[in-house]
Amino acid sequence: YKFIAMSSMAIALIGFLVWGHHMFVSGQSVYAGIVFSLLTFAVAIPSAIKVFNWTATLYKGTIIFRTPMFYVLGFIGLFTIGGLTGLFLGALATDVHVHDTYFVVAHFHYVMVGATVMAYLGALHFWWPKMTGRMYNEGLGILSAVIIFIGFNLTFLPQFILGYLGMPRRYHVYPPEFQALHVASTLGSTVLGIGYVLPLCYLIWSLRFGKEAGPNPWGAVGLEWTTTSPPPHENFEKTPVVTTEAYNYHPFEEEV
């Protein structure tokens, strides 16, 4: 927890200082470019700490592969790809070649759309039973997570290649040798759109036809899962009694 908290603060602080990496080809001072390049690489350190922390949390855990976990794993994968490709844009030697190309478009979407939306959908699916008191279709939930992950990669991985080959962004006319990759990206966006519409359908359906979730459909240990779904006014009908530390899964084993 402390590493995640400190890395979040580090990203927020260093993130204010990396704006110059967007201006490597603008004619700014060479020394300014070196400083901004180093700062951009520095922000990758706390970002990597987060990924390692999330992965280590899963290590040797009893992982239940239900819909929220599929979204979480997809988030980690997309966030990692987005972070690693950002290093190419932080390096002066490579940024001058891929600046203002489809490479930048792909990197931005992996971090700000792919990873963020996957995390949001994972949280939405996790809290949906508590918010509504109803369960959604588990099979459709897993299917949507897989479709979104495949569709997103099919949309934006070709754009990395396009950027590497020199395809500028914001151009609607391009050489014919780029056609196949553009078609693949368009096909991927169609798959991605289907993946995004699917949760909207089955979540709305669950409001009326989903089975009752009960107070704790995930077997979680937080206080929020001891109250009804959805919670009553002021969350608890009576003040809960806390007997163990938060997320203490094996209190009796420790006593023995």
Short mmCIF file of C-alpha atoms in Angstrom, two decimals:
data_model
loop_
_atom_site.label_atom_id
_atom_site.label_comp_id
_atom_site.label_asym_id
_atom_site.label_seq_id
_atom_site.Cartn_x
_atom_site.Cartn_y
_atom_site.Cartn_z
CA TYR A 1 0.00 0.00 0.00
CA LYS A 2 2.76 2.45 0.91
CA PHE A 3 4.58 1.83 -2.38
CA ILE A 4 1.39 2.46 -4.36
CA ALA A 5 0.65 5.65 -2.42
CA MET A 6 4.19 7.01 -2.76
CA SER A 7 4.41 6.11 -6.45
CA SER A 8 1.12 7.95 -7.07
CA MET A 9 2.55 11.05 -5.42
CA ALA A 10 5.75 10.72 -7.45
CA ILE A 11 3.82 10.46 -10.72
CA ALA A 12 1.75 13.51 -9.81
CA LEU A 13 4.86 15.53 -8.96
CA ILE A 14 7.08 14.51 -11.88
CA GLY A 15 4.12 14.66 -14.27
CA PHE A 16 4.05 18.44 -13.84
CA LEU A 17 7.62 18.65 -15.13
CA VAL A 18 7.61 16.55 -18.31
CA TRP A 19 5.63 18.82 -20.65
CA GLY A 20 8.75 19.64 -22.64
CA HIS A 21 8.89 16.17 -24.17
CA HIS A 22 6.13 17.33 -26.53
CA MET A 23 8.51 19.96 -27.90
CA PHE A 24 11.65 17.98 -28.75
CA VAL A 25 11.33 18.95 -32.44
CA SER A 26 10.21 22.55 -31.82
CA GLY A 27 13.71 24.01 -31.69
CA GLN A 28 13.94 24.26 -27.91
CA SER A 29 17.33 24.25 -26.22
CA VAL A 30 19.30 21.01 -26.48
CA TYR A 31 19.92 21.15 -22.74
CA ALA A 32 16.20 21.59 -22.07
CA GLY A 33 15.54 18.55 -24.23
CA ILE A 34 18.00 16.47 -22.21
CA VAL A 35 16.40 17.55 -18.92
CA PHE A 36 12.87 16.82 -20.12
CA SER A 37 14.01 13.46 -21.51
CA LEU A 38 15.49 12.47 -18.14
CA LEU A 39 12.34 13.59 -16.32
CA THR A 40 10.18 11.57 -18.72
CA PHE A 41 12.23 8.47 -18.02
CA ALA A 42 12.03 9.24 -14.29
CA VAL A 43 8.23 9.12 -14.31
CA ALA A 44 8.47 5.58 -15.67
CA ILE A 45 10.02 4.40 -12.39
CA PRO A 46 6.96 4.95 -10.13
CA SER A 47 4.75 3.69 -12.97
CA ALA A 48 6.76 0.46 -13.07
CA ILE A 49 6.50 0.20 -9.28
CA LYS A 50 2.72 0.16 -9.64
CA VAL A 51 2.79 -2.62 -12.24
CA PHE A 52 5.20 -4.73 -10.18
CA ASN A 53 3.10 -4.14 -7.06
CA TRP A 54 -0.13 -5.18 -8.78
CA THR A 55 1.53 -8.26 -10.25
CA ALA A 56 3.14 -9.23 -6.94
CA THR A 57 -0.25 -8.88 -5.24
CA LEU A 58 -1.59 -11.56 -7.59
CA TYR A 59 1.43 -13.84 -7.05
CA LYS A 60 0.53 -17.00 -5.14
CA GLY A 61 -2.94 -15.62 -4.53
CA THR A 62 -6.12 -17.63 -4.83
CA ILE A 63 -7.35 -15.77 -7.88
CA ILE A 64 -11.00 -16.18 -8.84
CA PHE A 65 -11.33 -15.48 -12.55
CA ARG A 66 -14.64 -13.71 -12.70
CA THR A 67 -15.59 -10.67 -14.77
CA PRO A 68 -13.88 -7.94 -12.68
CA MET A 69 -10.60 -9.89 -12.64
CA PHE A 70 -10.60 -10.24 -16.44
CA TYR A 71 -10.94 -6.47 -16.72
CA VAL A 72 -8.15 -5.98 -14.17
CA LEU A 73 -5.76 -8.25 -16.06
CA GLY A 74 -6.63 -6.46 -19.29
CA PHE A 75 -5.95 -3.13 -17.61
CA ILE A 76 -2.51 -4.22 -16.41
CA GLY A 77 -1.61 -5.45 -19.90
CA LEU A 78 -2.74 -2.32 -21.73
CA PHE A 79 -1.19 -0.01 -19.13
CA THR A 80 2.14 -1.82 -19.45
CA ILE A 81 2.15 -1.52 -23.25
CA GLY A 82 1.26 2.16 -23.01
CA GLY A 83 3.98 2.81 -20.46
CA LEU A 84 6.73 0.98 -22.33
CA THR A 85 5.94 2.71 -25.62
CA GLY A 86 6.07 6.05 -23.83
CA LEU A 87 9.78 5.49 -23.26
CA PHE A 88 10.33 5.70 -27.03
CA LEU A 89 8.73 9.14 -27.00
CA GLY A 90 10.84 10.21 -24.04
CA ALA A 91 14.08 9.39 -25.83
CA LEU A 92 15.39 12.20 -28.04
CA ALA A 93 16.87 9.81 -30.58
CA THR A 94 13.58 8.06 -31.34
CA ASP A 95 11.08 10.85 -30.69
CA VAL A 96 12.40 12.95 -33.58
CA HIS A 97 11.40 10.12 -35.93
CA VAL A 98 7.97 9.17 -34.53
CA HIS A 99 6.85 12.62 -33.31
CA ASP A 100 3.40 13.59 -34.62
CA THR A 101 2.87 10.15 -36.16
CA TYR A 102 0.38 7.39 -35.46
CA PHE A 103 2.85 6.05 -32.90
CA VAL A 104 1.91 8.92 -30.60
CA VAL A 105 -1.80 8.29 -31.19
CA ALA A 106 -1.45 4.62 -30.26
CA HIS A 107 0.62 5.33 -27.14
CA PHE A 108 -1.83 7.96 -25.88
CA HIS A 109 -4.84 5.71 -26.36
CA TYR A 110 -3.20 2.75 -24.62
CA VAL A 111 -2.62 4.82 -21.49
CA MET A 112 -5.55 7.22 -21.40
CA VAL A 113 -8.30 5.11 -22.99
CA GLY A 114 -7.38 1.43 -22.99
CA ALA A 115 -6.00 1.18 -19.49
CA THR A 116 -8.32 3.76 -17.92
CA VAL A 117 -11.54 2.42 -19.43
CA MET A 118 -10.61 -1.19 -18.61
CA ALA A 119 -9.98 -0.20 -14.99
CA TYR A 120 -13.26 1.73 -14.88
CA LEU A 121 -15.23 -1.20 -16.31
CA GLY A 122 -13.55 -3.57 -13.86
CA ALA A 123 -14.60 -1.36 -10.96
CA LEU A 124 -18.10 -0.95 -12.39
CA HIS A 125 -18.58 -4.71 -12.66
CA PHE A 126 -17.20 -5.23 -9.15
CA TRP A 127 -19.49 -2.67 -7.52
CA TRP A 128 -22.56 -3.21 -9.70
CA PRO A 129 -24.08 -5.89 -7.42
CA LYS A 130 -23.61 -3.65 -4.38
CA MET A 131 -25.07 -0.60 -6.13
CA THR A 132 -28.08 -2.32 -7.68
CA GLY A 133 -28.58 -5.51 -5.68
CA ARG A 134 -28.60 -7.51 -8.92
CA MET A 135 -26.07 -9.76 -10.65
CA TYR A 136 -25.30 -9.50 -14.35
CA ASN A 137 -24.67 -12.41 -16.72
CA GLU A 138 -21.19 -13.72 -15.85
CA GLY A 139 -20.57 -15.31 -19.25
CA LEU A 140 -21.38 -12.11 -21.12
CA GLY A 141 -19.24 -10.13 -18.69
CA ILE A 142 -16.17 -12.26 -19.37
CA LEU A 143 -16.91 -12.24 -23.11
CA SER A 144 -17.09 -8.44 -23.17
CA ALA A 145 -13.76 -8.13 -21.35
CA VAL A 146 -12.08 -10.43 -23.89
CA ILE A 147 -13.68 -8.66 -26.87
CA ILE A 148 -12.60 -5.23 -25.59
CA PHE A 149 -9.03 -6.42 -25.02
CA ILE A 150 -8.77 -8.01 -28.47
CA GLY A 151 -10.53 -5.13 -30.20
CA PHE A 152 -8.35 -2.52 -28.55
CA ASN A 153 -5.12 -4.24 -29.52
CA LEU A 154 -6.37 -4.84 -33.05
CA THR A 155 -7.18 -1.14 -33.31
CA PHE A 156 -4.00 0.40 -31.96
CA LEU A 157 -1.16 -2.10 -32.44
CA PRO A 158 -1.26 -1.46 -36.22
CA GLN A 159 -0.97 2.24 -35.46
CA PHE A 160 2.37 1.66 -33.73
CA ILE A 161 3.61 0.08 -36.95
CA LEU A 162 2.13 2.91 -39.03
CA GLY A 163 3.92 5.47 -36.88
CA TYR A 164 7.18 3.56 -37.11
CA LEU A 165 6.83 3.56 -40.90
CA GLY A 166 6.30 7.33 -40.88
CA MET A 167 2.52 7.71 -41.22
CA PRO A 168 1.62 11.21 -39.88
CA ARG A 169 -1.51 11.64 -37.81
CA ARG A 170 -4.45 13.81 -38.91
CA TYR A 171 -4.07 12.82 -42.57
CA HIS A 172 -7.02 11.32 -44.45
CA VAL A 173 -4.99 10.55 -47.59
CA TYR A 174 -2.01 8.22 -47.35
CA PRO A 175 0.19 5.99 -49.55
CA PRO A 176 -1.40 2.68 -50.63
CA GLU A 177 1.18 0.60 -48.74
CA PHE A 178 -0.46 1.77 -45.48
CA GLN A 179 -3.92 0.57 -46.53
CA ALA A 180 -3.80 -2.91 -44.95
CA LEU A 181 -2.83 -1.57 -41.53
CA HIS A 182 -5.55 1.10 -41.68
CA VAL A 183 -8.15 -1.53 -42.57
CA ALA A 184 -6.98 -3.70 -39.66
CA SER A 185 -7.25 -0.71 -37.32
CA THR A 186 -10.75 0.07 -38.59
CA LEU A 187 -11.79 -3.55 -38.12
CA GLY A 188 -10.42 -3.45 -34.59
CA SER A 189 -12.41 -0.32 -33.79
CA THR A 190 -15.57 -2.14 -34.87
CA VAL A 191 -14.77 -5.06 -32.57
CA LEU A 192 -13.95 -2.59 -29.79
CA GLY A 193 -17.27 -0.81 -30.28
CA ILE A 194 -19.14 -4.11 -29.94
CA GLY A 195 -17.21 -4.81 -26.75
CA TYR A 196 -18.21 -1.45 -25.28
CA VAL A 197 -21.90 -1.80 -26.20
CA LEU A 198 -22.20 -5.32 -24.76
CA PRO A 199 -21.84 -4.30 -21.07
CA LEU A 200 -24.39 -1.55 -21.57
CA CYS A 201 -26.91 -4.15 -22.73
CA TYR A 202 -26.46 -6.82 -20.07
CA LEU A 203 -26.05 -4.35 -17.19
CA ILE A 204 -29.34 -2.67 -18.08
CA TRP A 205 -30.92 -6.12 -18.49
CA SER A 206 -29.71 -7.14 -15.03
CA LEU A 207 -31.57 -4.25 -13.39
CA ARG A 208 -34.85 -6.04 -14.06
CA PHE A 209 -34.00 -9.68 -14.69
CA GLY A 210 -30.71 -10.28 -12.85
CA LYS A 211 -30.74 -12.56 -9.84
CA GLU A 212 -30.43 -11.01 -6.39
CA ALA A 213 -26.80 -10.43 -5.46
CA GLY A 214 -27.03 -10.69 -1.69
CA PRO A 215 -24.78 -8.68 0.62
CA ASN A 216 -21.46 -10.26 -0.43
CA PRO A 217 -21.43 -11.96 -3.86
CA TRP A 218 -17.61 -11.86 -4.10
CA GLY A 219 -16.73 -13.27 -0.68
CA ALA A 220 -14.93 -10.00 0.13
CA VAL A 221 -13.91 -8.92 3.64
CA GLY A 222 -14.51 -5.16 3.71
CA LEU A 223 -17.21 -3.61 5.87
CA GLU A 224 -19.13 -2.50 2.80
CA TRP A 225 -19.88 -6.15 2.05
CA THR A 226 -21.53 -6.75 5.42
CA THR A 227 -24.49 -4.52 4.61
CA THR A 228 -27.35 -5.12 2.21
CA SER A 229 -27.18 -4.62 -1.55
CA PRO A 230 -28.00 -1.87 -2.28
CA PRO A 231 -27.10 -0.31 1.08
CA PRO A 232 -29.76 1.41 3.19
CA HIS A 233 -29.71 5.09 4.07
CA GLU A 234 -26.42 5.90 5.86
CA ASN A 235 -25.05 2.53 4.66
CA PHE A 236 -25.63 0.41 7.78
CA GLU A 237 -28.79 -0.37 9.73
CA LYS A 238 -26.64 -0.51 12.87
CA THR A 239 -23.02 0.28 13.67
CA PRO A 240 -20.86 -2.67 12.58
CA VAL A 241 -18.51 -4.32 15.05
CA VAL A 242 -14.89 -4.50 13.84
CA THR A 243 -12.95 -7.46 15.27
CA THR A 244 -9.96 -7.82 12.89
CA GLU A 245 -7.71 -5.70 10.72
CA ALA A 246 -8.86 -4.84 7.22
CA TYR A 247 -8.17 -7.59 4.67
CA ASN A 248 -7.04 -10.02 7.36
CA TYR A 249 -8.04 -13.23 5.60
CA HIS A 250 -6.56 -15.68 8.12
CA PRO A 251 -6.99 -14.25 11.64
CA PHE A 252 -7.51 -17.63 13.29
CA GLU A 253 -4.43 -19.18 11.70
CA GLU A 254 -2.31 -16.33 13.07
CA GLU A 255 -3.64 -16.87 16.58
CA VAL A 256 -2.69 -20.55 16.44
#
